[in-house]
CSV table of C-alpha atoms in Angstrom, one decimal:
chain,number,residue,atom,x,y,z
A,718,UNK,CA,10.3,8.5,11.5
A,719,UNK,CA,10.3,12.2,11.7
A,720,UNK,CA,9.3,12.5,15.4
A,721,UNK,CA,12.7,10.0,16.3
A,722,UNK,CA,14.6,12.2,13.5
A,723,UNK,CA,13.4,15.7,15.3
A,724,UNK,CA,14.3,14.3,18.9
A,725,UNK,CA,17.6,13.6,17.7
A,726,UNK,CA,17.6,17.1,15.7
A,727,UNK,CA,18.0,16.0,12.4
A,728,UNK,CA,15.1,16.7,9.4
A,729,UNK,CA,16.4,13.4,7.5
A,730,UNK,CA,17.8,10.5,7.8
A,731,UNK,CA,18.0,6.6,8.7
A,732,UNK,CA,16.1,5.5,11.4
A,733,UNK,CA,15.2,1.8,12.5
A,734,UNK,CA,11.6,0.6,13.8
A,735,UNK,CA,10.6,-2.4,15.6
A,736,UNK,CA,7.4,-4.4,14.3
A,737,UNK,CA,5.7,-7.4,14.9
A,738,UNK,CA,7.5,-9.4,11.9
A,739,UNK,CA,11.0,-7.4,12.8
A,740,UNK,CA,13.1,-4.7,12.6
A,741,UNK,CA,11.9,-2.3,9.6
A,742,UNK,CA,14.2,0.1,7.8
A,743,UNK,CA,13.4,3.9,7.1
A,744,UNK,CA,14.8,6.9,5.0
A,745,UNK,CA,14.2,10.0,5.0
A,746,UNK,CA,15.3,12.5,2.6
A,747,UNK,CA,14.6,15.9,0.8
A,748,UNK,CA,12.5,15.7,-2.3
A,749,UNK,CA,14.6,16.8,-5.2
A,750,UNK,CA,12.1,19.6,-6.7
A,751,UNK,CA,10.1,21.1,-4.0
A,752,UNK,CA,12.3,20.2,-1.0
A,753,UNK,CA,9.0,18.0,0.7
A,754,UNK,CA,10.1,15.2,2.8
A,755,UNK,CA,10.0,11.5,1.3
A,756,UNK,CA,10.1,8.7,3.6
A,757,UNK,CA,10.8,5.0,1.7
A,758,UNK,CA,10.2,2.4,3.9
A,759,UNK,CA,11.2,-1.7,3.7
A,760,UNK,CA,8.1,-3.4,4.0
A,761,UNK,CA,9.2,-7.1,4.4
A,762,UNK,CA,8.8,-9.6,1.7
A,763,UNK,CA,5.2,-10.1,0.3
A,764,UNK,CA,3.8,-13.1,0.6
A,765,UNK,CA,1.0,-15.2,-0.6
A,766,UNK,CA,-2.5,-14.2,1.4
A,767,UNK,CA,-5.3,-16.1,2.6
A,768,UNK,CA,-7.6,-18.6,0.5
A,769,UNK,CA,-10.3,-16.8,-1.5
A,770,UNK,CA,-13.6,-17.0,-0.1
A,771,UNK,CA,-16.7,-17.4,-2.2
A,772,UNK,CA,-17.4,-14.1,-1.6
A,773,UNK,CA,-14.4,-12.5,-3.1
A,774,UNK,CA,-14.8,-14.8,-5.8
A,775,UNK,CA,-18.2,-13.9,-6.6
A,776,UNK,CA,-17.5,-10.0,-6.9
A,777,UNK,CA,-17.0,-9.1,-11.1
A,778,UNK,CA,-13.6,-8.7,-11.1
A,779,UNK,CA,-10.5,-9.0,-13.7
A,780,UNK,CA,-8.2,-10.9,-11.5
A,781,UNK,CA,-8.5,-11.3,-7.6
A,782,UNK,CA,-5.1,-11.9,-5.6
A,783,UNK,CA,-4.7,-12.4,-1.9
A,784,UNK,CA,-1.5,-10.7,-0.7
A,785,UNK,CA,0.3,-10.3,2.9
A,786,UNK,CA,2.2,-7.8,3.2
A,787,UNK,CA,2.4,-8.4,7.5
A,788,UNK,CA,-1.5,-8.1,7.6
A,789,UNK,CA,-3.9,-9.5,4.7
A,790,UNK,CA,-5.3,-7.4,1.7
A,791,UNK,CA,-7.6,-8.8,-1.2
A,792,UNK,CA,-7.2,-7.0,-4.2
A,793,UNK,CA,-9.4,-7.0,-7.2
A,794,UNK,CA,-8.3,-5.4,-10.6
A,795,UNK,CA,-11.5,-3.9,-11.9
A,796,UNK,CA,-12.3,-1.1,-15.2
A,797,UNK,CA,-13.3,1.8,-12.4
A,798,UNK,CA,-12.7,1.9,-8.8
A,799,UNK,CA,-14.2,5.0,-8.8
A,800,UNK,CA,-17.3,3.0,-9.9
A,801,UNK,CA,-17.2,0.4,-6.8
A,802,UNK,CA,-19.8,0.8,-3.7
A,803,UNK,CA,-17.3,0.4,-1.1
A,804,UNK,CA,-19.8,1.4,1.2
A,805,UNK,CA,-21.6,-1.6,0.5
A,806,UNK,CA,-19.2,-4.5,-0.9
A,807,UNK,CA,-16.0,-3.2,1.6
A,808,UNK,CA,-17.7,-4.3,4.9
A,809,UNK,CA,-19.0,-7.7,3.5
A,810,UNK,CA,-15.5,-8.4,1.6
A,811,UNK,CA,-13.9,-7.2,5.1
A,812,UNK,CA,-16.3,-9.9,6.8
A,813,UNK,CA,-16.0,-12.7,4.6
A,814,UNK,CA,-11.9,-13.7,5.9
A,815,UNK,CA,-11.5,-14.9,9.0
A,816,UNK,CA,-10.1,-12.2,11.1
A,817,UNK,CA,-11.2,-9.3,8.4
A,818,UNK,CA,-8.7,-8.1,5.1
A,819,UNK,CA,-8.3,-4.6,3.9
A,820,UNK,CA,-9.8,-5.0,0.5
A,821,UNK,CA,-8.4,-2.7,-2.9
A,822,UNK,CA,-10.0,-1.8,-6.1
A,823,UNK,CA,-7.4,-1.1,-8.4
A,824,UNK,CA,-7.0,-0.2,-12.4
A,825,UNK,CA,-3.9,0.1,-14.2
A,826,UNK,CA,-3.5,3.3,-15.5
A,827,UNK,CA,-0.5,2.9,-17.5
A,828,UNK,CA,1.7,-0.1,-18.7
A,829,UNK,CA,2.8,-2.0,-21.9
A,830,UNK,CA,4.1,-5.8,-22.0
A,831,UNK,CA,8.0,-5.6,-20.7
A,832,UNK,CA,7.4,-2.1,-19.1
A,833,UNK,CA,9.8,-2.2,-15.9
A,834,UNK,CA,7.0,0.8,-14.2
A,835,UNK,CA,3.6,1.2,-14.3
A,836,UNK,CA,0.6,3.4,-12.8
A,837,UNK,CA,-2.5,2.0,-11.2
A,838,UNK,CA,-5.1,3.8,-9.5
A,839,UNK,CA,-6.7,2.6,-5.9
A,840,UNK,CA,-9.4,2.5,-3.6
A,841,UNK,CA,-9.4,1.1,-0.3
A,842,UNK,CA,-11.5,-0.2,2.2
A,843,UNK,CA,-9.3,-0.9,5.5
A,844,UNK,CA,-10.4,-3.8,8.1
A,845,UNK,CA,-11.7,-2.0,11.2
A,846,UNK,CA,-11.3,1.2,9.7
A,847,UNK,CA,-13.9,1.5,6.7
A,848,UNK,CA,-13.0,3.7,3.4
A,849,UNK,CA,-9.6,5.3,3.7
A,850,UNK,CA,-8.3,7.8,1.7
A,851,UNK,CA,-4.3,5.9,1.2
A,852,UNK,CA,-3.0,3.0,2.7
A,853,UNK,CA,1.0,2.0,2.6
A,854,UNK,CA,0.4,-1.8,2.7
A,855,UNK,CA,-2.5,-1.9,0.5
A,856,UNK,CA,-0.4,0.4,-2.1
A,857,UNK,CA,2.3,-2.3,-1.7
A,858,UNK,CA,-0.4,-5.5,-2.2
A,859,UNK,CA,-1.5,-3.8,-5.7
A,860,UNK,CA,1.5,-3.0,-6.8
A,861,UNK,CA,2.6,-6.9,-6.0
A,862,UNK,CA,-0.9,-8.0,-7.7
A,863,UNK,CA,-0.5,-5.9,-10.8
A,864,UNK,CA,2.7,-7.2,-11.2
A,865,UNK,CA,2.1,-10.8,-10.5
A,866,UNK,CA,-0.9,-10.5,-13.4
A,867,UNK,CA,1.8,-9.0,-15.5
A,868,UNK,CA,0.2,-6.1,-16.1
A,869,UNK,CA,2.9,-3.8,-14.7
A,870,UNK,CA,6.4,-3.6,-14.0
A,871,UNK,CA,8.6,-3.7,-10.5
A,872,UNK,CA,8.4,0.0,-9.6
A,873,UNK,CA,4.5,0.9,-9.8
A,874,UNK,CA,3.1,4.1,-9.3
A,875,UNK,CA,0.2,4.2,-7.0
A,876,UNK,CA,-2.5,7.0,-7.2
A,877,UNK,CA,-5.0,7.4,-4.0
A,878,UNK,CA,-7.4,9.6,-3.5
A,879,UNK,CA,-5.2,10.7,-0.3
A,880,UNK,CA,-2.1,10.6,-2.5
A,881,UNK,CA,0.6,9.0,-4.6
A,882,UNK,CA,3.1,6.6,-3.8
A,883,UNK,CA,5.8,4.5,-5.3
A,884,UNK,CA,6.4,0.8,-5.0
A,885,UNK,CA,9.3,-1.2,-6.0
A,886,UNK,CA,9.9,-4.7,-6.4
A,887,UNK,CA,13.4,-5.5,-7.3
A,888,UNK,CA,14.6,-7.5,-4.1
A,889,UNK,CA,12.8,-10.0,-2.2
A,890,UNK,CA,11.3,-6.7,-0.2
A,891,UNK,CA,9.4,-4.3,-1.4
A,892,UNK,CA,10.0,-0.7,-0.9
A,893,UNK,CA,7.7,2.2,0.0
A,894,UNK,CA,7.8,6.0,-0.7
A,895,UNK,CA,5.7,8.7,-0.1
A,896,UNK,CA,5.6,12.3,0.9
A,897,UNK,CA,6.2,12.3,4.9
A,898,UNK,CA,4.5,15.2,7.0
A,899,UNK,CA,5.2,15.2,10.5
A,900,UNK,CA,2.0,15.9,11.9
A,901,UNK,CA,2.5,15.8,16.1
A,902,UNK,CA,4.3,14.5,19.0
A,903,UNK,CA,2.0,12.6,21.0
A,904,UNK,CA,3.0,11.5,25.3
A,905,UNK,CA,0.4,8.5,26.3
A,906,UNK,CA,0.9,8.3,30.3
């Protein structure tokens, strides 16, 4: 969003994107406090995921959700995800869908029955990509999970290792926001 925002010479603003599953609406705006960029982007309307394979049943686990949020994530609500091998379990979670899923460890952090927020903490293993330190879509399937599982409320808090986001669930589509750093401009003949 910031590279069409700087072309057109604006810092901030509204700015539409094409996808695969349609057009996808962005804001960006000026952080209240520090004056960092926040970007809050519609990500569609969550859906149910794939079928559970044996495998992803067999990992200890609290709950286990499939969740599409325009590509396929398995999330698992465990004690620690600091405690999970993703080195090891990622790859053969990854393998164990047709066509690969980014797979999430999460634990909530903070919620209470009939909280409308909440705060989980996640790890992720992206299909294709291995451990990553954030991951928009995957911050979206566990907030969606966690929420389905009742453990936390329609605008979720989501701590990464590569950051924090915020999700919320009060329409049919959920809604993204994180710190936006424009990072380069990049020509592909």
């Amino acid at each position: 969003a910031q590279a069409v925002l700087r072309r057109d010479g604006r810092s901030e603003g509204d700015v539409l994107v094409e996808t695969v599953r349609g057009l996808r609406h962005l804001r960006t705006v000026r952080g209240d406090v520090d004056g960092e960029l926040w970007t809050q982007v519609d990500m569609g309307v969550p859906a149910p995921g794939p079928t559970l394979t044996p495998e992803a049943q067999s990992i200890t686990a609290v709950e286990r959700e499939t969740v599409d949020i325009g590509n396929p994530h398995l999330v698992l609500l465990v004690e620690d995800p600091g405690a999970v091998d993703l080195e090891s379990v990622g790859p053969t979670l990854e393998r164990s869908f047709a066509g690969g899923i980014n797979v999430h460890f999460v634990s909530v952090r903070s919620a209470s029955p009939g909280e409308t927020a909440g705060e989980v903490d996640l790890r992720v293993w992206e299909r294709g990509v291995g451990v990553t330190n954030a991951c928009g879509s995957g911050a979206v399937a566990a907030a969606v999970a966690t929420r389905g599982w009742g453990r936390t409320g329609p605008h979720v808090t989501v701590r990464m290792p590569g950051g924090v986001a915020t999700v919320d669930l009060d329409g049919p589509a959920a809604l993204l926001t994180g710190p936006s750093t424009f990072v380069a401009e990049v020509v592909v003949p």
